[in-house]
Short mmCIF file of C-alpha atoms (C1' of nucleotides) in Angstrom, two decimals:
data_model
loop_
_atom_site.label_atom_id
_atom_site.label_comp_id
_atom_site.label_asym_id
_atom_site.label_seq_id
_atom_site.Cartn_x
_atom_site.Cartn_y
_atom_site.Cartn_z
CA MET A 1 114.46 240.60 226.85
CA THR A 2 116.92 242.83 225.08
CA ALA A 3 117.45 242.84 221.34
CA GLN A 4 120.86 241.31 221.90
CA HIS A 5 119.34 238.41 223.78
CA GLN A 6 116.69 237.84 221.13
CA GLN A 7 119.32 237.93 218.47
CA ALA A 8 121.43 235.33 220.25
CA TRP A 9 118.47 233.01 220.69
CA ALA A 10 117.46 233.35 217.06
CA ALA A 11 121.03 232.73 215.93
CA TYR A 12 121.24 229.59 218.04
CA ARG A 13 117.92 228.32 216.74
CA THR A 14 118.98 228.94 213.18
CA VAL A 15 122.25 227.12 213.57
CA ARG A 16 120.48 224.22 215.14
CA LEU A 17 118.22 224.16 212.12
CA VAL A 18 120.90 224.15 209.42
CA LEU A 19 124.07 222.66 210.87
CA ASP A 20 122.67 219.29 211.84
CA ALA A 21 120.97 219.00 208.48
CA ARG A 22 124.27 219.54 206.66
CA VAL A 23 126.13 216.88 208.58
CA ALA A 24 123.22 214.45 208.40
CA ARG A 25 123.11 215.00 204.68
CA ASP A 26 126.80 214.22 204.22
CA LEU A 27 126.51 211.12 206.37
CA GLU A 28 123.42 209.83 204.64
CA ALA A 29 124.87 210.48 201.19
CA GLY A 30 128.21 208.90 202.02
CA THR A 31 127.12 205.86 203.98
CA GLY A 32 123.35 205.43 204.02
CA LEU A 33 123.36 205.88 207.78
CA SER A 34 121.29 208.44 209.65
CA MET A 35 122.72 210.42 212.55
CA PRO A 36 120.79 208.36 215.09
CA ASP A 37 122.18 205.21 213.47
CA PHE A 38 125.69 206.56 213.76
CA ASP A 39 125.20 207.76 217.32
CA VAL A 40 124.00 204.36 218.45
CA LEU A 41 126.76 202.47 216.67
CA ALA A 42 129.41 204.75 218.15
CA ALA A 43 127.91 204.67 221.62
CA VAL A 44 127.59 200.90 221.70
CA ARG A 45 131.20 200.47 220.70
CA ALA A 46 132.35 203.12 223.14
CA LEU A 47 130.52 201.47 226.02
CA ALA A 48 131.51 197.95 225.12
CA ASP A 49 135.10 198.88 224.58
CA PRO A 50 135.85 202.17 226.37
CA PRO A 51 138.12 204.43 224.32
CA ALA A 52 140.61 206.96 225.56
CA PRO A 53 138.74 209.48 227.75
CA GLY A 54 137.55 212.58 225.93
CA SER A 55 137.30 210.98 222.53
CA TRP A 56 133.57 210.67 222.05
CA LEU A 57 132.29 211.80 218.72
CA VAL A 58 128.70 211.51 219.93
CA PRO A 59 126.72 213.55 222.39
CA LEU A 60 127.33 212.63 225.96
CA SER A 61 124.71 212.99 228.61
CA PRO A 62 125.80 215.12 231.55
CA THR A 63 125.08 212.14 233.79
CA GLY A 64 128.10 209.89 234.08
CA PRO A 65 127.92 206.15 233.60
CA ARG A 66 125.12 204.70 235.69
CA PRO A 67 125.96 202.69 238.81
CA GLY A 68 124.93 199.23 237.68
CA ALA A 69 126.18 199.72 234.18
CA ARG A 70 128.50 196.75 234.20
CA THR A 71 130.21 198.41 231.31
CA ALA A 72 132.49 195.54 230.45
CA HIS A 73 131.30 193.45 227.54
CA CYS A 74 127.70 193.71 228.62
CA VAL A 75 125.90 196.75 227.21
CA ARG A 76 122.51 197.02 228.84
CA VAL A 77 119.85 198.99 226.99
CA ALA A 78 119.17 201.24 229.95
CA ALA A 79 122.88 201.95 230.46
CA LEU A 80 123.19 202.86 226.82
CA ALA A 81 120.13 205.09 226.93
CA ASP A 82 121.37 206.89 230.04
CA ARG A 83 124.84 207.41 228.63
CA MET A 84 123.40 208.84 225.43
CA GLY A 85 120.81 210.99 227.15
CA TRP A 86 118.04 209.16 225.26
CA SER A 87 114.76 207.87 226.60
CA ARG A 88 114.47 204.10 226.76
CA SER A 89 111.57 204.19 224.43
CA ARG A 90 113.52 206.13 221.86
CA LEU A 91 116.46 203.77 222.05
CA SER A 92 114.21 200.74 221.95
CA ARG A 93 112.64 201.86 218.71
CA GLN A 94 115.95 202.85 217.17
CA LEU A 95 117.43 199.47 218.08
CA GLY A 96 114.43 197.81 216.48
CA ARG A 97 115.08 199.59 213.21
CA MET A 98 118.79 198.87 213.35
CA GLU A 99 118.20 195.23 214.17
CA ARG A 100 116.07 194.95 211.04
CA ARG A 101 119.06 196.25 209.07
CA SER A 102 121.33 193.81 210.97
CA HIS A 103 123.57 196.52 212.39
CA VAL A 104 123.02 195.50 215.99
CA ALA A 105 121.76 192.40 217.77
CA ARG A 106 119.91 192.05 221.04
CA VAL A 107 120.92 189.04 223.09
CA PRO A 108 119.34 188.06 226.43
CA CYS A 109 121.52 189.24 229.31
CA GLU A 110 122.89 186.39 231.37
CA LEU A 111 123.22 188.32 234.61
CA ASP A 112 119.67 189.71 234.60
CA GLY A 113 116.94 187.94 232.70
CA ARG A 114 114.78 191.05 232.59
CA GLY A 115 116.46 192.52 229.57
CA ASP A 116 118.86 192.27 226.72
CA ASP A 117 122.40 193.25 225.93
CA VAL A 118 123.14 195.09 222.74
CA GLU A 119 125.96 194.04 220.45
CA LEU A 120 127.36 195.33 217.20
CA THR A 121 127.14 192.88 214.35
CA ASP A 122 130.02 192.61 211.92
CA ALA A 123 128.00 194.67 209.47
CA GLY A 124 127.43 197.25 212.19
CA ARG A 125 131.12 197.46 212.92
CA ARG A 126 131.93 197.83 209.24
CA ALA A 127 129.27 200.53 208.86
CA LEU A 128 130.72 202.41 211.81
CA ASP A 129 134.26 202.14 210.49
CA GLY A 130 133.14 203.46 207.14
CA ALA A 131 131.11 206.28 208.63
CA GLU A 132 133.65 207.71 211.00
CA PRO A 133 135.85 209.41 208.40
CA VAL A 134 132.75 210.76 206.69
CA VAL A 135 131.50 212.33 209.90
CA ILE A 136 134.91 213.70 210.75
CA ALA A 137 135.26 215.29 207.33
CA SER A 138 131.79 216.75 207.50
CA VAL A 139 132.32 218.19 210.96
CA GLN A 140 135.57 219.67 209.74
CA THR A 141 133.84 221.25 206.77
CA HIS A 142 130.75 222.61 208.46
CA PHE A 143 131.84 223.14 212.05
CA THR A 144 135.47 223.29 213.09
CA GLY A 145 136.58 224.69 209.75
CA ALA A 146 134.24 227.64 210.11
CA LEU A 147 135.65 228.77 213.44
CA THR A 148 138.94 229.87 214.92
CA ASP A 149 140.45 227.86 217.75
CA ALA A 150 139.55 230.68 220.10
CA GLN A 151 135.94 230.50 218.97
CA LEU A 152 135.90 226.75 219.42
CA GLY A 153 137.16 227.16 222.96
CA ALA A 154 134.59 229.81 223.73
CA LEU A 155 131.83 227.71 222.23
CA THR A 156 132.78 224.70 224.31
CA GLU A 157 132.64 226.77 227.47
CA ILE A 158 129.30 228.26 226.49
CA CYS A 159 127.78 224.91 225.66
CA ASP A 160 128.97 223.42 228.90
CA ALA A 161 127.45 226.29 230.84
CA LEU A 162 124.15 225.86 229.05
CA THR A 163 124.17 222.11 229.51
CA ARG A 164 124.75 222.46 233.23
CA GLY A 165 121.43 224.24 233.44
CA PRO A 166 119.85 226.53 235.99
CA GLU A 167 119.66 223.99 238.84
CA GLU A 168 123.40 223.52 239.00
CA ARG A 169 124.06 227.23 238.74
CA GLY A 170 122.80 228.15 242.21
CA ALA A 171 125.87 229.48 243.98
CA GLU A 172 128.16 230.70 241.22
CA GLU A 173 125.49 233.26 240.30
CA ARG A 174 126.56 235.59 237.57
CA MET B 1 140.69 216.11 214.33
CA THR B 2 142.18 217.36 217.56
CA ALA B 3 140.78 216.57 220.99
CA GLN B 4 139.72 220.20 221.29
CA HIS B 5 137.69 219.97 218.11
CA GLN B 6 136.04 216.74 219.17
CA GLN B 7 135.22 218.25 222.50
CA ALA B 8 133.60 221.28 220.90
CA TRP B 9 131.49 219.13 218.61
CA ALA B 10 130.38 216.89 221.46
CA ALA B 11 129.53 219.93 223.59
CA TYR B 12 127.46 221.41 220.79
CA ARG B 13 125.63 218.15 220.20
CA THR B 14 124.87 217.80 223.88
CA VAL B 15 123.51 221.29 224.20
CA ARG B 16 121.35 220.74 221.17
CA LEU B 17 120.03 217.65 222.90
CA VAL B 18 119.12 219.18 226.24
CA LEU B 19 118.45 222.90 225.71
CA ASP B 20 115.64 222.56 223.20
CA ALA B 21 114.04 219.89 225.33
CA ARG B 22 113.98 222.23 228.33
CA VAL B 23 112.33 225.09 226.49
CA ALA B 24 109.90 222.79 224.72
CA ARG B 25 108.97 221.32 228.06
CA ASP B 26 108.23 224.72 229.59
CA LEU B 27 106.18 225.74 226.58
CA GLU B 28 104.21 222.53 226.45
CA ALA B 29 103.54 222.59 230.19
CA GLY B 30 102.54 226.25 230.23
CA THR B 31 100.45 226.46 227.08
CA GLY B 32 99.91 223.07 225.46
CA LEU B 33 101.76 224.28 222.37
CA SER B 34 104.76 222.54 220.84
CA MET B 35 107.74 224.48 219.58
CA PRO B 36 106.76 223.95 215.94
CA ASP B 37 103.28 225.24 216.82
CA PHE B 38 104.80 228.34 218.36
CA ASP B 39 107.24 228.87 215.53
CA VAL B 40 104.49 228.78 212.95
CA LEU B 41 102.17 231.06 214.90
CA ALA B 42 104.94 233.59 215.43
CA ALA B 43 106.14 233.42 211.85
CA VAL B 44 102.66 233.84 210.39
CA ARG B 45 102.03 236.88 212.50
CA ALA B 46 105.45 238.32 211.73
CA LEU B 47 104.95 237.91 208.00
CA ALA B 48 101.38 239.15 207.97
CA ASP B 49 102.17 242.11 210.16
CA PRO B 50 105.91 242.83 210.02
CA PRO B 51 107.31 243.80 213.44
CA ALA B 52 110.24 246.02 214.24
CA PRO B 53 113.28 244.62 212.43
CA GLY B 54 115.43 242.32 214.55
CA SER B 55 112.66 241.20 216.85
CA TRP B 56 112.05 237.66 215.70
CA LEU B 57 111.76 235.13 218.46
CA VAL B 58 111.83 232.30 215.96
CA PRO B 59 114.56 230.95 213.75
CA LEU B 60 115.13 232.93 210.63
CA SER B 61 116.35 231.40 207.46
CA PRO B 62 119.50 233.02 206.07
CA THR B 63 117.54 233.70 202.89
CA GLY B 64 115.71 236.98 203.06
CA PRO B 65 112.06 237.33 202.12
CA ARG B 66 111.41 235.75 198.74
CA PRO B 67 110.77 237.97 195.71
CA GLY B 68 107.10 237.26 195.13
CA ALA B 69 106.29 237.13 198.81
CA ARG B 70 103.59 239.73 198.64
CA THR B 71 104.09 240.04 202.37
CA ALA B 72 101.19 242.34 203.04
CA HIS B 73 98.09 240.59 204.34
CA CYS B 74 98.65 237.62 202.08
CA VAL B 75 100.86 234.93 203.60
CA ARG B 76 101.64 232.33 200.98
CA VAL B 77 102.64 228.89 202.20
CA ALA B 78 105.84 228.90 200.16
CA ALA B 79 106.83 232.36 201.42
CA LEU B 80 106.27 231.20 204.97
CA ALA B 81 108.27 228.02 204.43
CA ASP B 82 111.17 229.93 202.87
CA ARG B 83 111.23 232.52 205.61
CA MET B 84 111.27 229.82 208.28
CA GLY B 85 113.82 227.64 206.52
CA TRP B 86 111.31 224.77 206.43
CA SER B 87 110.52 222.47 203.56
CA ARG B 88 107.09 222.95 202.02
CA SER B 89 106.18 219.45 202.91
CA ARG B 90 107.06 220.00 206.54
CA LEU B 91 105.06 223.17 206.72
CA SER B 92 102.13 221.62 204.92
CA ARG B 93 101.90 218.84 207.47
CA GLN B 94 102.33 221.19 210.41
CA LEU B 95 99.60 223.47 209.05
CA GLY B 96 97.36 220.46 208.68
CA ARG B 97 97.75 219.61 212.36
CA MET B 98 97.29 223.21 213.42
CA GLU B 99 94.23 223.60 211.26
CA ARG B 100 92.68 220.62 213.04
CA ARG B 101 93.25 222.46 216.31
CA SER B 102 91.81 225.64 214.75
CA HIS B 103 94.93 227.71 215.31
CA VAL B 104 95.34 228.61 211.66
CA ALA B 105 93.12 228.63 208.60
CA ARG B 106 93.95 228.11 204.95
CA VAL B 107 92.01 230.29 202.57
CA PRO B 108 92.30 230.19 198.78
CA CYS B 109 94.54 232.99 197.55
CA GLU B 110 92.75 235.45 195.37
CA LEU B 111 95.78 236.56 193.38
CA ASP B 112 96.95 233.07 192.47
CA GLY B 113 94.52 230.21 192.44
CA ARG B 114 97.28 227.61 192.74
CA GLY B 115 97.56 227.88 196.47
CA ASP B 116 96.30 229.09 199.77
CA ASP B 117 97.02 231.89 202.15
CA VAL B 118 97.54 231.14 205.79
CA GLU B 119 95.79 233.13 208.49
CA LEU B 120 95.81 233.06 212.26
CA THR B 121 92.45 232.32 213.78
CA ASP B 122 91.39 234.19 216.89
CA ALA B 123 92.25 231.11 218.90
CA GLY B 124 95.66 231.06 217.23
CA ARG B 125 96.26 234.69 218.10
CA ARG B 126 95.25 234.08 221.70
CA ALA B 127 97.49 231.03 221.91
CA LEU B 128 100.41 233.05 220.58
CA ASP B 129 99.79 235.92 222.98
CA GLY B 130 99.69 233.49 225.88
CA ALA B 131 102.78 231.63 224.76
CA GLU B 132 105.11 234.53 224.18
CA PRO B 133 105.77 235.35 227.83
CA VAL B 134 106.23 231.66 228.58
CA VAL B 135 108.87 231.32 225.88
CA ILE B 136 110.59 234.51 226.94
CA ALA B 137 110.77 233.37 230.54
CA SER B 138 112.04 229.95 229.55
CA VAL B 139 114.71 231.35 227.26
CA GLN B 140 115.77 233.67 230.06
CA THR B 141 116.00 230.76 232.48
CA HIS B 142 117.77 228.24 230.31
CA PHE B 143 119.69 230.37 227.83
CA THR B 144 120.38 234.05 228.38
CA GLY B 145 120.46 233.66 232.15
CA ALA B 146 123.21 231.09 231.92
CA LEU B 147 125.58 233.31 229.98
CA THR B 148 127.32 236.65 230.34
CA ASP B 149 126.62 239.36 227.81
CA ALA B 150 130.07 238.81 226.38
CA GLN B 151 129.31 235.12 225.92
CA LEU B 152 126.01 235.93 224.24
CA GLY B 153 127.80 238.21 221.83
CA ALA B 154 130.44 235.61 221.08
CA LEU B 155 127.79 232.95 220.60
CA THR B 156 125.86 235.10 218.16
CA GLU B 157 128.97 235.63 216.08
CA ILE B 158 129.83 231.95 216.16
CA CYS B 159 126.34 230.88 215.16
CA ASP B 160 126.25 233.36 212.32
CA ALA B 161 129.59 232.09 211.03
CA LEU B 162 128.35 228.50 211.18
CA THR B 163 125.06 229.37 209.52
CA ARG B 164 126.83 231.11 206.67
CA GLY B 165 128.41 227.78 205.83
CA PRO B 166 131.44 226.75 203.81
CA GLU B 167 130.16 228.00 200.42
CA GLU B 168 129.96 231.59 201.54
CA ARG B 169 133.32 231.41 203.26
CA GLY B 170 135.44 231.25 200.15
CA ALA B 171 137.54 234.39 200.27
CA GLU B 172 137.72 235.31 203.93
CA GLU B 173 139.56 232.01 204.53
CA ARG B 174 140.71 231.61 208.10
"C1'" DC C 1 105.96 222.72 180.91
"C1'" DA C 2 106.89 225.23 185.68
"C1'" DA C 3 105.33 226.61 190.13
"C1'" DG C 4 102.28 226.01 194.35
"C1'" DA C 5 100.97 222.79 197.37
"C1'" DT C 6 99.67 218.21 199.21
"C1'" DT C 7 100.21 213.18 199.87
"C1'" DG C 8 102.18 208.25 200.51
"C1'" DA C 9 105.60 205.86 202.60
"C1'" DC C 10 108.73 205.73 205.84
"C1'" DA C 11 112.04 207.34 209.67
"C1'" DC C 12 112.24 209.52 214.04
"C1'" DT C 13 110.35 210.83 218.96
"C1'" DT C 14 107.43 211.10 223.02
"C1'" DC C 15 103.99 209.73 226.59
"C1'" DA C 16 101.52 206.58 228.93
"C1'" DA C 17 100.35 201.84 229.30
"C1'" DT C 18 102.01 197.25 229.34
"C1'" DC C 19 104.47 192.99 229.96
"C1'" DT C 20 108.07 190.40 232.35
"C1'" DT C 21 111.34 189.28 235.78
"C1'" DG C 22 113.78 190.28 240.42
"C1'" DC D 1 105.85 196.01 244.28
"C1'" DA D 2 110.12 198.01 241.48
"C1'" DA D 3 113.07 197.83 237.56
"C1'" DG D 4 114.09 196.52 232.58
"C1'" DA D 5 112.28 196.93 228.35
"C1'" DT D 6 108.74 197.19 224.64
"C1'" DT D 7 104.44 198.88 222.48
"C1'" DG D 8 100.14 201.80 220.92
"C1'" DA D 9 98.95 206.09 219.46
"C1'" DA D 10 99.99 210.38 217.97
"C1'" DG D 11 103.16 214.19 216.61
"C1'" DT D 12 107.21 215.46 213.81
"C1'" DG D 13 110.12 215.41 209.51
"C1'" DT D 14 111.99 213.86 204.70
"C1'" DC D 15 111.93 212.34 199.91
"C1'" DA D 16 109.77 211.41 195.82
"C1'" DA D 17 105.47 211.35 193.42
"C1'" DT D 18 101.30 213.71 192.52
"C1'" DC D 19 97.67 216.92 191.52
"C1'" DT D 20 96.31 221.53 190.05
"C1'" DT D 21 96.69 225.93 188.05
"C1'" DG D 22 99.45 229.66 185.41
#
DNA sequence: CAAGATTGACACTTCAATCTTG
DNA sequence: CAAGATTGAAGTGTCAATCTTG
């Protein structure tokens, strides 16, 4: 491992340490929401009511929408977890906390009695609407505002390559 | 916020989600250590016995070593926390868990009775020695191996710019 | 009082085990 | 039995309060 490689890894780890904390801090201070709260709110709305492609503010699992997702109006917990790249357990617990705060509701799914659908409550929708500009401003301040457009393009490419992972890199071999 | 900016943010958030999980998984499977375990072991050794400059495998807080660090042979908890960019509380709890597993020991500091020094136990040293090659291999697989040298250089620059943050970007204005 | 460090309460996350329905 | 989802136990992390020593 060359010094350059070590340096890159350390730089990545450091940014991961500080950048998320800054945005989470802005969000928490401005709205009382945590990042996981915001991610779930945004993902539920996006799945229930698909936006223009490419306009997700939240992390997107490399796996596309799952086969049986039945994305229209019926947001299954597993579909949501898969789309977000979260474990079911993680999402289940997060939904529990958010249900206590009345930001989401779980209603029994009519098409499959084994589980529930997730819905935004009115309070959840309001919280999301209020949080979006805060997140956008914070990302602008701490992320996009710190980089040139060229750097943003390069970073996107780099992140995509890393996300793809070693398995999917067989042939292209660098 | 342009589509390009949103895309970059989403790509970053996704990579943060999957990359750390992959390395943590390799480390856990190969050694039974968690990433925080490894980070603390490596940071304690690095502070107690400073290595060649630039060869930190663990995240490095932008703040340099603190004034009263007394880095030689006497690793104060606060100095360790500052150097790692961790809160004292976080480090205190992590040290508690690692002390239970006998990877570190807290001994009362002779020069200042208010606190303890942290030391690696023999088991801790062995664990660190065993873990280092595992981490290096994993980073090679999931990180450096996925990128060209040019990309690694660009990424380092980008991360450094992000870490610096908006406060320290006053004059250079882009 | 100020600094070093820990603790209580709570939020977040994972793994394996569990319960329920198809 | 297989899939959807939750839960128990333990690790991880934060904030504010606390305790102790300088």
